[in-house]
Short mmCIF file of C-alpha atoms in Angstrom, two decimals:
data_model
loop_
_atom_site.label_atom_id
_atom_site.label_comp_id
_atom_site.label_asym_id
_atom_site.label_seq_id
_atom_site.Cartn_x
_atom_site.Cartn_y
_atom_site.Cartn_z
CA UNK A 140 0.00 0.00 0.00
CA UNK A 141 1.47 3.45 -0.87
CA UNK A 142 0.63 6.03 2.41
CA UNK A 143 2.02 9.83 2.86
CA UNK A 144 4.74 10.53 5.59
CA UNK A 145 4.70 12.80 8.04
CA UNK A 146 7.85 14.45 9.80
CA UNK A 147 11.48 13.63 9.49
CA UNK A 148 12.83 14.46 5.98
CA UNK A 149 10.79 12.80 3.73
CA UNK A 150 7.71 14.60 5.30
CA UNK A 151 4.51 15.08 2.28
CA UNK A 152 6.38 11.63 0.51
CA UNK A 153 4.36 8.89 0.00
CA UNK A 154 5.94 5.39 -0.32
CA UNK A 155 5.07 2.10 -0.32
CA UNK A 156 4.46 0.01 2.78
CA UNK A 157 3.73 -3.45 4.33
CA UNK A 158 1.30 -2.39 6.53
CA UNK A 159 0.36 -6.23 7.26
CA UNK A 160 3.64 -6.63 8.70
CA UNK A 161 3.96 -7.74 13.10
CA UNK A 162 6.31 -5.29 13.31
CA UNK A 163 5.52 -2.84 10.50
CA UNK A 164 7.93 -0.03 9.61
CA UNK A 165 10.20 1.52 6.74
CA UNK A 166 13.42 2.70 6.19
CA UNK A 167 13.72 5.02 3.15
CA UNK A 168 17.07 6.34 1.54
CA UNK A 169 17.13 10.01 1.89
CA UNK A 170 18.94 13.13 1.22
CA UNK A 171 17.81 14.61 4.09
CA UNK A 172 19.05 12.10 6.42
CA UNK A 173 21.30 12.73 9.21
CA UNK A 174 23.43 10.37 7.66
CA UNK A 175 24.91 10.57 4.70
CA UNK A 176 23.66 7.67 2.15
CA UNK A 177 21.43 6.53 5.21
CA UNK A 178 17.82 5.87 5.81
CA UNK A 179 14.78 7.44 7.44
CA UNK A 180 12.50 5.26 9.50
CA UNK A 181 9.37 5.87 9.50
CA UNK A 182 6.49 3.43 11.32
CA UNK A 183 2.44 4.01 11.97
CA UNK A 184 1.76 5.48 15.29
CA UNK A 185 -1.18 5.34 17.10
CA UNK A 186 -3.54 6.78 14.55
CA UNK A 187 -2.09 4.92 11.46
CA UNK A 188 0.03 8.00 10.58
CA UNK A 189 3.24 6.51 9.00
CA UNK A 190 5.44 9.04 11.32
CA UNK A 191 9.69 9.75 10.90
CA UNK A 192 11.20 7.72 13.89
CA UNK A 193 14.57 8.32 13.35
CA UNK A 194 17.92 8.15 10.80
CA UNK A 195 19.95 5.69 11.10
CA UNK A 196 23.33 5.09 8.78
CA UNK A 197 23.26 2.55 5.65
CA UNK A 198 25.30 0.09 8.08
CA UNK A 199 22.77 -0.39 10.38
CA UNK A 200 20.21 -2.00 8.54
#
């Protein structure tokens, strides 16, 4: 399913996402991420907004 972001640097996106997933979240590659060639997590909250979490380098993943 393709949903819109909110926050973070990829906030107003939309990307695709396994929203059937236990543990559901995404990590996108961004130029706006605290990390240079590194992702932006984003995950539903509450509501079912996908919402920025954090940026994390490529490594980590």
């Amino acid at each position: 399913m393709t949903l819109t972001l909110f926050g973070g640097p990829l906030d107003g996106f939309t990307a695709p996402v396994e929203i059937d997933d236990e543990d559901p979240w995404t990590a996108i590659i961004s130029d706006g991420c605290a990390h240079p060639g590194g992702r932006s997590v984003y995950a539903p909250d509450a509501a079912g907004r996908w919402v920025w979490q954090k940026d994390v380098p490529r490594e980590t993943l």
